[in-house]
Amino acid sequence: MDAYLNELSCFPLCTSKEEAREKAYKLASLLSETQRQGFGIVRCPDRGISDIHLCKDYTVADFCNENLRGEKEMLLLSMLRPPFFKPDSKEEKTYIENKFSIEVPNDQTGKKEKKDAYGLSAACLNNSIGQNLCSCEYWEYNKTYKVCQTNKKEKKTYDVFSFSNPEDYKSKHYIQWLVNTRDRKFYNCGISPKQKRCNLSSDHHGNKELREFAENSLFILPYITEVVTSIAYSPHCKSFVKNLQFDAKRIEIVLTWTDKGYGMVIQTTARNDIELYQMANELEKKFG
């Protein structure tokens, strides 16, 4: 999957080569984590790293040519590739037929002004994320940007993520983005609904309701293998999914329509945390 460089984050430019090198190495650290997250390429302007300015008359290409080719330099050389849009693609056609912009602070006055958003529009249209250079606090600390799409007939606004630091990938915003955008191909446990076990506490007063719900509504879902146990009453719980047990890949649920809030723990076939989030999301939509 491709990510997209936010070319607007090149500005303000550095005032010295020392600052420029620091900015370049910060970008390389970000790219290293971006690669670990499954993004093999970061798309950039048409002339590639020669178009990415660090300071006046000094680009990422100049930086790489001047420095020894270590791991970080190789990341900048290998991951940053043009163009933003695949030629003759529907995304390129949409970009040409519309104007995409975001409001950013003016470098001198600090007042917001509209600027064309090339890379962030590509991230938006390709349902991906952006990458920022740490040029100022605005680009370094903001994670979400409002991209405005306008034409003669309508105006739309989209939230687009664009990161500056490796730790940004640990944010709840990014996890939710993964939950919403990654394919949902849950592993099928291969157990028929009638053979799935419903293990409930022997003295739980809500056992009848819990068992009926499990057998009639939960066990038909192929990514649920069994009910592990019942849990304490949760009469004030407002959501169907109460909690996620990441190590065991289990989900705690509450029948919010019962007065006492009967609940239980279900075992899933989730292979990672993102799948567990996605399964919880599916259950909340179905029963919440």
Coordinates of C-alpha atoms in Angstrom, one line a residue:
M1 CA 0.0 0.0 0.0
D2 CA 1.2 3.6 -0.7
A3 CA 1.3 6.6 1.6
Y4 CA 1.6 10.1 0.3
L5 CA 4.0 12.9 1.2
N6 CA 2.4 16.2 2.3
E7 CA 4.5 18.6 0.2
L8 CA 3.0 21.6 2.1
S9 CA 4.9 20.4 5.2
C10 CA 8.2 21.3 3.6
F11 CA 7.5 24.9 4.7
P12 CA 8.7 26.9 6.4
L13 CA 12.1 25.9 5.0
C14 CA 15.1 25.4 7.2
T15 CA 17.6 28.3 7.5
S16 CA 20.7 26.1 7.5
K17 CA 22.0 22.8 6.3
E18 CA 22.3 21.6 9.9
E19 CA 18.6 22.1 10.4
A20 CA 17.9 20.5 7.0
R21 CA 19.8 17.4 7.9
E22 CA 17.9 17.1 11.2
K23 CA 14.6 17.4 9.3
A24 CA 15.7 14.8 6.7
Y25 CA 16.7 12.3 9.4
K26 CA 13.4 12.8 11.2
L27 CA 11.6 12.1 8.0
A28 CA 13.7 8.9 7.5
S29 CA 12.8 7.7 11.0
L30 CA 9.1 8.2 10.2
L31 CA 9.5 6.3 6.9
S32 CA 11.1 3.4 8.8
E33 CA 8.0 3.0 10.9
T34 CA 5.8 3.6 7.9
Q35 CA 7.5 0.7 6.2
R36 CA 6.9 -1.5 9.2
Q37 CA 3.2 -0.6 9.1
G38 CA 3.0 -2.1 5.6
F39 CA 3.4 1.0 3.4
G40 CA 6.1 0.1 0.9
I41 CA 6.2 3.4 -1.0
V42 CA 5.5 7.1 -0.1
R43 CA 4.4 8.9 -3.2
C44 CA 5.9 12.4 -3.8
P45 CA 6.0 15.2 -6.4
D46 CA 6.6 14.5 -10.1
R47 CA 10.4 15.1 -10.0
G48 CA 10.7 13.0 -6.8
I49 CA 13.2 13.9 -4.1
S50 CA 14.5 16.7 -6.2
D51 CA 11.2 18.5 -5.6
I52 CA 11.3 18.1 -1.8
H53 CA 13.0 21.2 -0.4
L54 CA 14.7 21.2 3.0
C55 CA 16.0 24.7 2.8
K56 CA 16.6 27.2 0.0
D57 CA 18.4 25.6 -2.9
Y58 CA 18.8 22.4 -0.9
T59 CA 16.6 19.3 -1.5
V60 CA 16.4 15.8 -0.2
A61 CA 18.2 14.7 -3.3
D62 CA 21.1 17.0 -2.4
F63 CA 21.1 15.7 1.1
C64 CA 21.3 12.1 0.0
N65 CA 24.1 12.9 -2.5
E66 CA 26.2 14.6 0.2
N67 CA 25.9 12.0 2.9
L68 CA 27.1 8.4 3.2
R69 CA 24.4 5.9 2.1
G70 CA 23.4 4.6 5.5
E71 CA 20.0 3.0 6.3
K72 CA 18.2 6.3 6.7
E73 CA 19.5 7.7 3.4
M74 CA 18.5 4.5 1.6
L75 CA 15.0 4.8 3.0
L76 CA 14.8 8.3 1.6
L77 CA 16.1 7.1 -1.8
S78 CA 14.0 4.0 -2.0
M79 CA 10.6 4.9 -0.5
L80 CA 10.0 8.4 -1.8
R81 CA 8.8 7.9 -5.4
P82 CA 6.8 9.9 -7.8
P83 CA 4.1 10.5 -9.0
F84 CA 1.2 11.3 -6.6
F85 CA -1.3 10.0 -9.0
K86 CA -1.2 7.1 -11.4
P87 CA -1.5 8.5 -14.9
D88 CA -5.0 8.2 -16.4
S89 CA -6.5 6.8 -13.2
K90 CA -9.9 7.7 -11.9
E91 CA -8.2 9.4 -8.9
E92 CA -6.1 11.6 -11.2
K93 CA -9.3 12.5 -13.2
T94 CA -11.1 13.4 -10.0
Y95 CA -8.1 15.6 -8.9
I96 CA -8.1 17.4 -12.3
E97 CA -11.8 18.0 -12.2
N98 CA -11.9 19.4 -8.7
K99 CA -9.9 21.8 -6.4
F100 CA -8.4 20.3 -3.3
S101 CA -7.2 22.6 -0.5
I102 CA -6.6 22.9 3.2
E103 CA -6.3 25.8 5.6
V104 CA -2.8 26.3 7.0
P105 CA -1.1 29.0 9.1
N106 CA 0.8 31.6 7.1
D107 CA 4.6 31.4 7.9
Q108 CA 4.8 35.1 8.7
T109 CA 1.5 36.1 10.1
G110 CA 0.2 32.8 11.6
K111 CA -3.3 33.5 10.1
K112 CA -5.0 30.6 8.3
E113 CA -5.0 30.7 4.5
K114 CA -6.1 28.2 1.9
K115 CA -3.5 26.3 0.0
D116 CA -3.7 23.7 -2.7
A117 CA -3.2 20.2 -1.3
Y118 CA -1.6 17.9 -3.8
G119 CA -0.2 15.1 -1.6
L120 CA -3.1 15.2 0.9
S121 CA -5.6 15.1 -1.9
A122 CA -3.9 11.9 -3.2
A123 CA -4.1 10.4 0.3
C124 CA -7.7 11.3 0.4
L125 CA -8.7 9.9 -3.0
N126 CA -6.7 6.7 -2.5
N127 CA -8.0 6.2 1.1
S128 CA -4.6 6.3 2.6
I129 CA -2.5 8.5 4.9
G130 CA 0.0 11.3 4.5
Q131 CA 3.5 11.9 5.7
N132 CA 4.8 15.2 7.1
L133 CA 8.2 16.8 7.4
C134 CA 8.7 18.3 10.9
S135 CA 9.0 21.9 9.6
C136 CA 7.1 23.6 12.5
E137 CA 4.8 22.7 15.3
Y138 CA 1.7 22.8 13.1
W139 CA 2.9 20.0 10.9
E140 CA 4.6 18.1 13.8
Y141 CA 1.7 17.9 16.2
N142 CA -1.4 17.9 14.1
K143 CA -2.5 14.4 12.9
T144 CA -5.8 15.2 11.1
Y145 CA -6.4 17.7 8.4
K146 CA -9.5 19.0 6.7
V147 CA -9.2 18.6 3.0
C148 CA -11.8 20.6 1.1
Q149 CA -12.9 19.3 -2.4
T150 CA -14.8 21.9 -4.5
N151 CA -16.1 22.2 -8.0
K152 CA -18.8 24.2 -9.7
K153 CA -21.6 22.0 -8.3
E154 CA -20.6 21.1 -4.7
K155 CA -18.2 21.3 -1.8
K156 CA -17.1 18.4 0.4
T157 CA -14.8 18.1 3.3
Y158 CA -12.8 15.1 4.3
D159 CA -10.6 14.2 7.3
V160 CA -7.2 13.0 6.3
F161 CA -4.5 11.6 8.6
S162 CA -0.9 12.8 8.0
F163 CA 1.8 11.8 10.5
S164 CA 5.2 13.4 11.4
N165 CA 6.6 11.0 14.1
P166 CA 6.9 7.2 14.4
E167 CA 4.8 7.2 17.6
D168 CA 1.9 8.7 15.7
Y169 CA 1.1 5.1 14.6
K170 CA 0.2 4.2 18.2
S171 CA -2.6 6.8 18.3
K172 CA -6.3 5.8 18.6
H173 CA -7.0 7.7 15.4
Y174 CA -4.7 5.5 13.4
I175 CA -6.0 2.3 15.0
Q176 CA -9.6 3.4 14.1
W177 CA -8.5 4.2 10.6
L178 CA -7.1 0.7 10.2
V179 CA -10.3 -0.8 11.6
N180 CA -12.4 1.1 9.1
T181 CA -10.1 0.6 6.0
R182 CA -8.5 -2.8 6.2
D183 CA -10.2 -5.7 4.5
R184 CA -12.3 -7.8 6.9
K185 CA -11.5 -11.4 6.2
F186 CA -12.0 -13.1 9.5
Y187 CA -10.8 -16.6 10.1
N188 CA -13.6 -19.2 10.1
C189 CA -13.4 -21.4 13.2
G190 CA -15.0 -24.3 11.3
I191 CA -17.2 -25.3 14.2
S192 CA -20.9 -25.7 13.6
P193 CA -23.2 -23.4 15.7
K194 CA -24.7 -26.4 17.6
Q195 CA -21.2 -27.7 18.6
K196 CA -20.0 -24.4 20.1
R197 CA -19.7 -24.4 23.9
C198 CA -21.5 -21.9 26.1
N199 CA -19.6 -21.9 29.5
L200 CA -21.5 -19.8 32.0
S201 CA -21.2 -19.3 35.7
S202 CA -23.4 -21.8 37.5
D203 CA -24.9 -19.2 39.8
H204 CA -25.5 -16.4 37.3
H205 CA -29.1 -15.3 37.3
G206 CA -28.9 -14.2 33.7
N207 CA -27.8 -17.6 32.3
K208 CA -31.1 -18.2 30.5
E209 CA -31.0 -14.9 28.6
L210 CA -27.2 -15.2 27.9
R211 CA -27.5 -18.8 26.6
E212 CA -30.4 -18.0 24.4
F213 CA -28.6 -15.0 22.9
A214 CA -25.4 -17.0 22.3
E215 CA -27.1 -19.9 20.7
N216 CA -29.5 -17.8 18.5
S217 CA -27.4 -14.8 17.6
L218 CA -23.7 -15.2 18.4
F219 CA -22.9 -18.8 17.4
I220 CA -24.0 -18.3 13.8
L221 CA -21.0 -16.0 13.4
P222 CA -18.0 -18.0 12.1
Y223 CA -15.4 -15.9 13.9
I224 CA -16.9 -16.7 17.4
T225 CA -15.8 -20.1 18.8
E226 CA -17.4 -20.2 22.3
V227 CA -18.6 -18.4 25.3
V228 CA -15.8 -18.5 27.9
T229 CA -17.7 -17.3 31.0
S230 CA -20.3 -14.8 32.2
I231 CA -19.2 -11.6 33.9
A232 CA -20.5 -9.4 36.7
Y233 CA -23.7 -7.4 36.1
S234 CA -23.2 -4.1 34.2
P235 CA -26.5 -2.2 34.5
H236 CA -24.9 1.1 33.5
C237 CA -23.0 -0.1 30.4
K238 CA -24.2 1.8 27.4
S239 CA -22.4 -0.2 24.7
F240 CA -22.8 -3.8 23.6
V241 CA -19.0 -4.3 23.6
K242 CA -17.7 -3.6 27.1
N243 CA -14.0 -4.5 26.8
L244 CA -11.4 -6.2 24.7
Q245 CA -9.0 -8.8 26.0
F246 CA -6.1 -8.4 23.6
D247 CA -3.8 -11.2 24.8
A248 CA -6.5 -13.8 24.7
K249 CA -8.3 -12.3 21.7
R250 CA -11.6 -12.2 23.6
I251 CA -14.5 -9.7 23.7
E252 CA -16.6 -8.8 26.8
I253 CA -20.2 -8.0 25.8
V254 CA -23.2 -6.8 27.7
L255 CA -26.9 -7.3 26.8
T256 CA -27.7 -3.7 27.4
W257 CA -31.4 -4.3 26.9
T258 CA -31.5 -6.4 30.1
D259 CA -32.2 -4.5 33.3
K260 CA -29.2 -5.8 35.2
G261 CA -26.9 -5.7 32.2
Y262 CA -26.1 -9.4 31.8
G263 CA -22.7 -10.0 30.2
M264 CA -20.3 -12.6 29.0
V265 CA -16.9 -13.2 27.5
I266 CA -16.7 -14.6 24.0
Q267 CA -13.7 -16.2 22.3
T268 CA -12.9 -15.1 18.8
T269 CA -10.6 -16.3 15.9
A270 CA -8.9 -12.8 15.7
R271 CA -5.2 -13.2 14.6
N272 CA -4.1 -9.7 15.7
D273 CA -5.4 -6.6 17.6
I274 CA -6.8 -4.9 14.5
E275 CA -9.0 -8.0 13.7
L276 CA -10.2 -8.0 17.3
Y277 CA -11.1 -4.3 17.0
Q278 CA -12.9 -5.0 13.7
M279 CA -14.9 -7.9 15.2
A280 CA -15.9 -5.7 18.1
N281 CA -16.9 -3.1 15.6
E282 CA -19.1 -5.6 13.7
L283 CA -20.7 -6.8 16.9
E284 CA -21.5 -3.3 18.1
K285 CA -23.1 -2.5 14.7
K286 CA -25.2 -5.7 14.8
F287 CA -26.3 -5.7 18.5
G288 CA -25.4 -2.3 20.0

